[in-house]
JSON list of C-alpha atoms in Angstrom, two decimals:
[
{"chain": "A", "resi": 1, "resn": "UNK", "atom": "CA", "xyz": [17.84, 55.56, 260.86]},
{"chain": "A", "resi": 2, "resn": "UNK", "atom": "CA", "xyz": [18.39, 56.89, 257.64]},
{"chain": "A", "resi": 3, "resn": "UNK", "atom": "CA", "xyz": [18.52, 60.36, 257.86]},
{"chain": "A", "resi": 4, "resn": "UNK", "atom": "CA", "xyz": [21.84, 61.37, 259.36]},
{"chain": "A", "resi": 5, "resn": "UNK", "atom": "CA", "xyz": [21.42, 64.99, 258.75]},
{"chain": "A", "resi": 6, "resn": "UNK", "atom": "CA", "xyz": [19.48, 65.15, 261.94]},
{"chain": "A", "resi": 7, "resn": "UNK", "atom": "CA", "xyz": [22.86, 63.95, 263.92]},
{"chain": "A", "resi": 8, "resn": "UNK", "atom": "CA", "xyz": [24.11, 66.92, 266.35]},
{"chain": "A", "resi": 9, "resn": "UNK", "atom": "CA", "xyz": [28.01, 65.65, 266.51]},
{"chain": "A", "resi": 10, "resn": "UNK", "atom": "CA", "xyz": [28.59, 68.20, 269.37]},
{"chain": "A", "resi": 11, "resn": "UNK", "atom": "CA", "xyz": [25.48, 67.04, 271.30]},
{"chain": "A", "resi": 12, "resn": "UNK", "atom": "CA", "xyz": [26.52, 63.42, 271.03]},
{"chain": "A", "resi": 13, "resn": "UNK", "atom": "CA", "xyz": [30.13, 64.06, 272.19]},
{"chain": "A", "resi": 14, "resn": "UNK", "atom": "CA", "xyz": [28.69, 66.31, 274.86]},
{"chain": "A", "resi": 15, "resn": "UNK", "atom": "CA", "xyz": [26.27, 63.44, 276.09]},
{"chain": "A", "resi": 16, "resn": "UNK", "atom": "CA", "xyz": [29.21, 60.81, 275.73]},
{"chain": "A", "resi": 17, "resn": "UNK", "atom": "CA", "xyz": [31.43, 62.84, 277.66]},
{"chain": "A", "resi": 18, "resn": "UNK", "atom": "CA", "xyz": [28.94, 62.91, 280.66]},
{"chain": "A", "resi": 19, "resn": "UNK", "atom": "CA", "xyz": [28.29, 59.19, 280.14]},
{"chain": "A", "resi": 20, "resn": "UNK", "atom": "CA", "xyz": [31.45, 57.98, 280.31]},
{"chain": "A", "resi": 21, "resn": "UNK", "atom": "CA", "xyz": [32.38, 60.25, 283.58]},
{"chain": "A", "resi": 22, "resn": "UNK", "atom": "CA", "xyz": [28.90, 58.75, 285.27]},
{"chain": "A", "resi": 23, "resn": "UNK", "atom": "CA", "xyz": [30.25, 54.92, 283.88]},
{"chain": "A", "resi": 24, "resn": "UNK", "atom": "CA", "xyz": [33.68, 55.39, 285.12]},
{"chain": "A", "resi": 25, "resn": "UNK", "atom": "CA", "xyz": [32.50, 57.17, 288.53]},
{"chain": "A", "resi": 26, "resn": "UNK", "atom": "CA", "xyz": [30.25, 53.84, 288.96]},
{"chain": "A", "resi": 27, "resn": "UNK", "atom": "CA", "xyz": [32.29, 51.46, 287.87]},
{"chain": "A", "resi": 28, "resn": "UNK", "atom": "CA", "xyz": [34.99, 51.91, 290.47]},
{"chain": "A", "resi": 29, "resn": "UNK", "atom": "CA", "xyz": [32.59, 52.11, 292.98]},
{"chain": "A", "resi": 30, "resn": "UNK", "atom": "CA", "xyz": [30.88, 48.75, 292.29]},
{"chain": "A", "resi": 31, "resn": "UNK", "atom": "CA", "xyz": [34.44, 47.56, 291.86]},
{"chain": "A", "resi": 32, "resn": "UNK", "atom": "CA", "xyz": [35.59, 49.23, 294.91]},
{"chain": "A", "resi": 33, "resn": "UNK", "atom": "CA", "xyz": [32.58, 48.55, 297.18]},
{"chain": "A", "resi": 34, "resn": "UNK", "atom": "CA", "xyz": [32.12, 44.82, 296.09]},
{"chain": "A", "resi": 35, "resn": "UNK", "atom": "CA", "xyz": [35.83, 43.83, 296.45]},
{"chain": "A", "resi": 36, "resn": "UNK", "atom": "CA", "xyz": [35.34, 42.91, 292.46]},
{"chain": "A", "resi": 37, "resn": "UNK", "atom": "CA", "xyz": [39.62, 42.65, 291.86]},
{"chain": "A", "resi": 38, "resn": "UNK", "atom": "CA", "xyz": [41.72, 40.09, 292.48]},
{"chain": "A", "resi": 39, "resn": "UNK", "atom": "CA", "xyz": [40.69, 36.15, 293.02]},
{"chain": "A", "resi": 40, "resn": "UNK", "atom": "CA", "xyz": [37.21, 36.69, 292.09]},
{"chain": "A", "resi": 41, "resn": "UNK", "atom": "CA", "xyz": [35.55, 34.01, 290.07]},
{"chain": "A", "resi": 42, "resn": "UNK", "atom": "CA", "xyz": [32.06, 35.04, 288.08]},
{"chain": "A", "resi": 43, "resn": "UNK", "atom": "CA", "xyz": [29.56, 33.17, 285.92]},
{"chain": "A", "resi": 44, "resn": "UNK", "atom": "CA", "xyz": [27.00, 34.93, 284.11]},
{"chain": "A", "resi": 45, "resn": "UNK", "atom": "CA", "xyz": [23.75, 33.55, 282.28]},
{"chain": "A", "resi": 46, "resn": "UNK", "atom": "CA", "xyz": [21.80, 34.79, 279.62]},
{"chain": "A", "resi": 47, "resn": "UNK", "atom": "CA", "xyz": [19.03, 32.46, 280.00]},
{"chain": "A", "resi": 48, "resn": "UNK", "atom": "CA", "xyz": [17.92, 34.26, 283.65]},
{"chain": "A", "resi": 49, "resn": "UNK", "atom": "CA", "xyz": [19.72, 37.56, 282.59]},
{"chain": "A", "resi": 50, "resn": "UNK", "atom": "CA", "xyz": [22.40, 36.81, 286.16]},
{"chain": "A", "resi": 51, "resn": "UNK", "atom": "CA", "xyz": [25.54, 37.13, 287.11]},
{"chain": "A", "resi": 52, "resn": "UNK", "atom": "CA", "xyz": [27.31, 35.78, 290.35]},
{"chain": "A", "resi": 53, "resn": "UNK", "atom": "CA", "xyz": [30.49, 36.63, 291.72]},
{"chain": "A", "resi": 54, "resn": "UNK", "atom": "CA", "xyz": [32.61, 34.31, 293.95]},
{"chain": "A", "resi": 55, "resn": "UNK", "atom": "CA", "xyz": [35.57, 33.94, 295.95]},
{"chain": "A", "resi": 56, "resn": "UNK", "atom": "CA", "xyz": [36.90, 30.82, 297.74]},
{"chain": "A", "resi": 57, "resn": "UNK", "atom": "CA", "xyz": [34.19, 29.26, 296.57]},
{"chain": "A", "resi": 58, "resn": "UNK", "atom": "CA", "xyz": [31.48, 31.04, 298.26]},
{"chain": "A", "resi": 59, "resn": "UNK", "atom": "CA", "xyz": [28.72, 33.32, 296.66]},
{"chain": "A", "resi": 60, "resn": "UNK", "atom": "CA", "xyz": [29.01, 37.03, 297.70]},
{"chain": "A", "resi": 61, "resn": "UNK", "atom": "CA", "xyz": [27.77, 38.93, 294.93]},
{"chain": "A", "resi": 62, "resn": "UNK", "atom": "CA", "xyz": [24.65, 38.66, 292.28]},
{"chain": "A", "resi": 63, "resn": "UNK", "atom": "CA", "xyz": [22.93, 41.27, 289.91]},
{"chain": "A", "resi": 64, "resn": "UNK", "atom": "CA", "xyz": [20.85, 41.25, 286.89]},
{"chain": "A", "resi": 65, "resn": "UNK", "atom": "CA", "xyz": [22.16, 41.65, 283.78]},
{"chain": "A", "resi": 66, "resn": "UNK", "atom": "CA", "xyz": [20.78, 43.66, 280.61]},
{"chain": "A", "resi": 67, "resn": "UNK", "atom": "CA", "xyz": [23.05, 42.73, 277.52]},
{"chain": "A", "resi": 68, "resn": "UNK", "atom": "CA", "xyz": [24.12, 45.78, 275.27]},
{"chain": "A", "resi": 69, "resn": "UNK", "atom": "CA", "xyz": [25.47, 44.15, 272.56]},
{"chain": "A", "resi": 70, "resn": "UNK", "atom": "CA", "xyz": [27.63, 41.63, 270.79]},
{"chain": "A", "resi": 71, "resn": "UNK", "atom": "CA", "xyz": [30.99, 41.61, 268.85]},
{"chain": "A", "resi": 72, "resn": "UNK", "atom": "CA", "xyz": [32.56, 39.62, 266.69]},
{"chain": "A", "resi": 73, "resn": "UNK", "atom": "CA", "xyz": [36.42, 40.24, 266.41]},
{"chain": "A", "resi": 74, "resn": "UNK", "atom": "CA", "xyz": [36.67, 38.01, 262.74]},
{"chain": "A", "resi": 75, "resn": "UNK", "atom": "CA", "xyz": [33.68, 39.62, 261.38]},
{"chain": "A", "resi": 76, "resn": "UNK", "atom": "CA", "xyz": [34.52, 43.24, 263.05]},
{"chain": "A", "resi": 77, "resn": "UNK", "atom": "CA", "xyz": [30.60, 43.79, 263.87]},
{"chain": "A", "resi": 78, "resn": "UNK", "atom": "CA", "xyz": [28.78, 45.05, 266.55]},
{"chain": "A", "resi": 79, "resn": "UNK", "atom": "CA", "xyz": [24.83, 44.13, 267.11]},
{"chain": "A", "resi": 80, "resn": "UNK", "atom": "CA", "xyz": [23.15, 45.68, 269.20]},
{"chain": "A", "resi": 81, "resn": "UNK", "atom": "CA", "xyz": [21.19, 43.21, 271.56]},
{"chain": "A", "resi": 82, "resn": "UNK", "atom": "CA", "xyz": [17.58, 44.94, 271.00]},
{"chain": "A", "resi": 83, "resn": "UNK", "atom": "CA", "xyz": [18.21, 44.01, 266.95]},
{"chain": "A", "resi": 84, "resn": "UNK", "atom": "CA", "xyz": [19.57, 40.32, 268.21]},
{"chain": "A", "resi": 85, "resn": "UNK", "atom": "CA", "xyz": [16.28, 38.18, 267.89]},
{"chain": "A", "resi": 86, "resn": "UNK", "atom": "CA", "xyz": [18.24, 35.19, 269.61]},
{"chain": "A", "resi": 87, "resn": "UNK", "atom": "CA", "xyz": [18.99, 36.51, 272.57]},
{"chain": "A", "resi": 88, "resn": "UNK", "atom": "CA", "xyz": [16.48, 34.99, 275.31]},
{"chain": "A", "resi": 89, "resn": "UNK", "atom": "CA", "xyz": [13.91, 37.37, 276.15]},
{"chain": "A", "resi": 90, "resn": "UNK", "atom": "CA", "xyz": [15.40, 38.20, 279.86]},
{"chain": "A", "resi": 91, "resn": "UNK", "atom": "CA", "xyz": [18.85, 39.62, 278.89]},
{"chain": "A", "resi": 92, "resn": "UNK", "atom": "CA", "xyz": [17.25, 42.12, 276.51]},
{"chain": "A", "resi": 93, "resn": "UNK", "atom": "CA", "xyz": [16.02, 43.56, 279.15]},
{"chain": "A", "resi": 94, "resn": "UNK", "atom": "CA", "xyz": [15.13, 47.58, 278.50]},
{"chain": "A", "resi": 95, "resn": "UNK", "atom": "CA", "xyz": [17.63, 47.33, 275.93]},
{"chain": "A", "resi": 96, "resn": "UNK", "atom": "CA", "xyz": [15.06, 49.17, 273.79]},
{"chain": "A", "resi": 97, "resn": "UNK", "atom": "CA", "xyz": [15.16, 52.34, 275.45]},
{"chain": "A", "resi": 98, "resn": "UNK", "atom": "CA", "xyz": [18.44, 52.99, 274.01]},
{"chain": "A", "resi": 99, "resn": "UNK", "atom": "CA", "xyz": [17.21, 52.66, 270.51]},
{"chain": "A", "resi": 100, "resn": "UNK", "atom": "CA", "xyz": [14.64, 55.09, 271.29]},
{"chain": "A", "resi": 101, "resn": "UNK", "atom": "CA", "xyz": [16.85, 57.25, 273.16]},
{"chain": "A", "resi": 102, "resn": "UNK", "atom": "CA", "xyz": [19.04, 57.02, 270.24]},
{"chain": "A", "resi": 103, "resn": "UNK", "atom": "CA", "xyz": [16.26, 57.98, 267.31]},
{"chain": "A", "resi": 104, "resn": "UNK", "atom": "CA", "xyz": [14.69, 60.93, 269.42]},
{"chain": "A", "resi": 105, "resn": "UNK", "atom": "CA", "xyz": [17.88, 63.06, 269.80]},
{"chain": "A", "resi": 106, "resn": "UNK", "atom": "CA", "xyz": [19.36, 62.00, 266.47]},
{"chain": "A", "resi": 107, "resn": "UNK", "atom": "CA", "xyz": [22.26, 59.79, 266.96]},
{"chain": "A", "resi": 108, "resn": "UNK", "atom": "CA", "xyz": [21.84, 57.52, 264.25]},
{"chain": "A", "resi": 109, "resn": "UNK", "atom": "CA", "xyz": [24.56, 54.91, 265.94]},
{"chain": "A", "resi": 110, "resn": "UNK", "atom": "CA", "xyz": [22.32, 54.10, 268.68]},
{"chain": "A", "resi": 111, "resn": "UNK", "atom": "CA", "xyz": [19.06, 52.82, 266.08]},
{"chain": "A", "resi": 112, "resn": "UNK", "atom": "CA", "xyz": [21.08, 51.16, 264.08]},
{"chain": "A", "resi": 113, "resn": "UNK", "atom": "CA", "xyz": [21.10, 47.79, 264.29]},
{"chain": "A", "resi": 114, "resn": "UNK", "atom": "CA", "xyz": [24.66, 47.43, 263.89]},
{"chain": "A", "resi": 115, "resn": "UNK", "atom": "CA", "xyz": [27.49, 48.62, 262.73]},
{"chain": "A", "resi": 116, "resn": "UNK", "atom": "CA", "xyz": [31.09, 47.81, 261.76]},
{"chain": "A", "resi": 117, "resn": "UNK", "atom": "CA", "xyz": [33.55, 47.89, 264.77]},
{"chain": "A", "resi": 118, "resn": "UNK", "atom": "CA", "xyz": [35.13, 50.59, 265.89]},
{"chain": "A", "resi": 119, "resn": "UNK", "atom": "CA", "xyz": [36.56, 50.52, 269.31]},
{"chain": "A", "resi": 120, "resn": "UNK", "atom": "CA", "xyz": [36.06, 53.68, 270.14]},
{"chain": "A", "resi": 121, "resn": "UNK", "atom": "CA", "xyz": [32.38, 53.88, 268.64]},
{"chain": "A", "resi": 122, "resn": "UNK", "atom": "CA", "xyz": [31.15, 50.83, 270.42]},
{"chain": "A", "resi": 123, "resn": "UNK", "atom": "CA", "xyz": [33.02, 52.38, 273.35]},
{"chain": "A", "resi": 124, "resn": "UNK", "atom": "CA", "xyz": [30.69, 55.22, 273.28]},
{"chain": "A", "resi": 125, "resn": "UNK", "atom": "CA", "xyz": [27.43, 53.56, 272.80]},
{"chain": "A", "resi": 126, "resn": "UNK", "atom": "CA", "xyz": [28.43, 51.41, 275.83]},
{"chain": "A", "resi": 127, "resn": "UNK", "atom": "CA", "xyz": [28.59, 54.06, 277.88]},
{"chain": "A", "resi": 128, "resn": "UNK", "atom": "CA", "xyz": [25.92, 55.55, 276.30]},
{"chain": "A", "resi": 129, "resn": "UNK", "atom": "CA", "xyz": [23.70, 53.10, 276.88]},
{"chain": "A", "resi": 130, "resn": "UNK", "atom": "CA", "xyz": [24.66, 51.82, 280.56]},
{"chain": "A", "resi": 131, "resn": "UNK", "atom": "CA", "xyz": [23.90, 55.64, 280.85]},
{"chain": "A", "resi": 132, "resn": "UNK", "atom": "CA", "xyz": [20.46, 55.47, 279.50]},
{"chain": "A", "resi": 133, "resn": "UNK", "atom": "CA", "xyz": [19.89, 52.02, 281.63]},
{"chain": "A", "resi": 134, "resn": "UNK", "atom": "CA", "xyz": [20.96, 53.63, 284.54]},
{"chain": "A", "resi": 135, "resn": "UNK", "atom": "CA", "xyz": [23.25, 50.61, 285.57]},
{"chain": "A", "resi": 136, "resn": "UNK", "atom": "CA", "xyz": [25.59, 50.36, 287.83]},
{"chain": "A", "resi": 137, "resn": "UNK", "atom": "CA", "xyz": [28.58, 49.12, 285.76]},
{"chain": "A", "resi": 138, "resn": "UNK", "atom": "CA", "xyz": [29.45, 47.37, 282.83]},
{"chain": "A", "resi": 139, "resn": "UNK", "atom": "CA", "xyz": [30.73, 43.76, 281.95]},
{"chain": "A", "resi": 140, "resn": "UNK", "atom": "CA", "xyz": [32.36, 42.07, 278.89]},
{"chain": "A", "resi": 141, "resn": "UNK", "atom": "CA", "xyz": [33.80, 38.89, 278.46]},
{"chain": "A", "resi": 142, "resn": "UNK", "atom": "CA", "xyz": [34.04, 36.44, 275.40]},
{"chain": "A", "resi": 143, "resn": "UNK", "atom": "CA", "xyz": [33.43, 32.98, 273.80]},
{"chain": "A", "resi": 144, "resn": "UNK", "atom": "CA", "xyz": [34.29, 31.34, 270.29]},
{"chain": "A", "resi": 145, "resn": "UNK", "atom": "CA", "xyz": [34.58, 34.36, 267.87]},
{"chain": "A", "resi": 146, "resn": "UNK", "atom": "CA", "xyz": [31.93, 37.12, 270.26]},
{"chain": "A", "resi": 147, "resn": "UNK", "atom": "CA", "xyz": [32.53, 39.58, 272.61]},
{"chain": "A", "resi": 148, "resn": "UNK", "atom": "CA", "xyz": [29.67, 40.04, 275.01]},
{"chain": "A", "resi": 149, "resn": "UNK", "atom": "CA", "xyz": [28.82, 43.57, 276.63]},
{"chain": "A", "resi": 150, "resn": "UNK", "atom": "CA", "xyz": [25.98, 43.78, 279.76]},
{"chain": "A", "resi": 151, "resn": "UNK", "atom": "CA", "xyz": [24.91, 46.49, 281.87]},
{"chain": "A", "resi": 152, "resn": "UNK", "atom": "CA", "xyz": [24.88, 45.45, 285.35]},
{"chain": "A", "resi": 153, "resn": "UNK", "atom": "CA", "xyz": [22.01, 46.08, 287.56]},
{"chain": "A", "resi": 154, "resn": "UNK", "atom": "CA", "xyz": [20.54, 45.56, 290.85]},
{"chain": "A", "resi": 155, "resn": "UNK", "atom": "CA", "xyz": [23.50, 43.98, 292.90]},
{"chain": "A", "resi": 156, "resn": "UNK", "atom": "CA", "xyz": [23.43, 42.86, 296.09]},
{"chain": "A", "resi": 157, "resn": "UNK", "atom": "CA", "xyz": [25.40, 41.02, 298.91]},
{"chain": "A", "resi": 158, "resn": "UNK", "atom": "CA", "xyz": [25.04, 37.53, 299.42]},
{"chain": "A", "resi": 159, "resn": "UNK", "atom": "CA", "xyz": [25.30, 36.11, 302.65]},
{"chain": "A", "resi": 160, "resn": "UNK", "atom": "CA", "xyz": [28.61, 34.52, 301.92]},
{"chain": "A", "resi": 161, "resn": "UNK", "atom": "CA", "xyz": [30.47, 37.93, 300.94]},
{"chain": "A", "resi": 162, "resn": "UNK", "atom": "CA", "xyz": [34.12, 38.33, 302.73]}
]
């Protein structure tokens, strides 16, 4: 989006705010109400757009994943996974809806492809966007030189949960 004079400031900060209350109200939750502290193991793929959560060895978590974005902490970039055309199809996901959430109330940071990093920035458009995605928490973890950042969605117990 070119045309930043259509950016409200005070409506994005006002729809932030609200976002990040809703992602930190669901992230302890899912935290809290999946046991997701201490010695829990995970693996995550973006191939089938899953992660699994274990302890002791045993399965007792799984949920889909829909990747945000990526980060790279040489470059200090952020892409936003709907302008990533590597990703495999399944972790875009609805990714897209944020871009278009983003160009019809006029906050030019969500239909931009990317961006350079700023934490707190790509902090909002997380939240943002797990907002707009309606997930139920967020994930990040790295490899090599990229931070990865998924909405989590769809979790359920596995048989083998504690």
């Amino acid at each position: 989006m070119k045309d930043s004079s259509r950016h409200d400031h005070s409506n994005w900060e006002e729809v932030v705010l609200a976002a990040r209350e809703r992602a930190r109200a669901k992230q302890s939750r899912m935290v809290e109400h999946y046991g997701l502290s201490g010695d829990v193991q995970y693996h995550w793929s973006m191939d089938d757009a899953r992660i699994t959560w274990t302890r002791d060895g045993a399965t007792f978590l799984t949920g889909r994943l829909t990747m945000i974005g990526s980060m790279s902490p040489s470059r200090k970039t952020w892409l936003w996974a709907w302008a990533n055309e590597s990703l495999p199809r399944p972790v875009v996901g609805d990714i897209e809806q944020v871009r278009r959430f983003g160009e019809a109330n006029g906050f030019p940071v969500l239909p931009w492809p990317g961006f350079d990093y700023d934490p707190e920035l790509v902090a909002e458009a997380r939240m943002v966007a797990a907002s707009v995605l309606d997930a139920e928490g967020l994930w990040a973890d790295s490899a090599d030189d990229v931070q990865f950042h998924f909405a989590i969605h769809d979790l359920t117990p596995t048989v083998g949960r504690p």
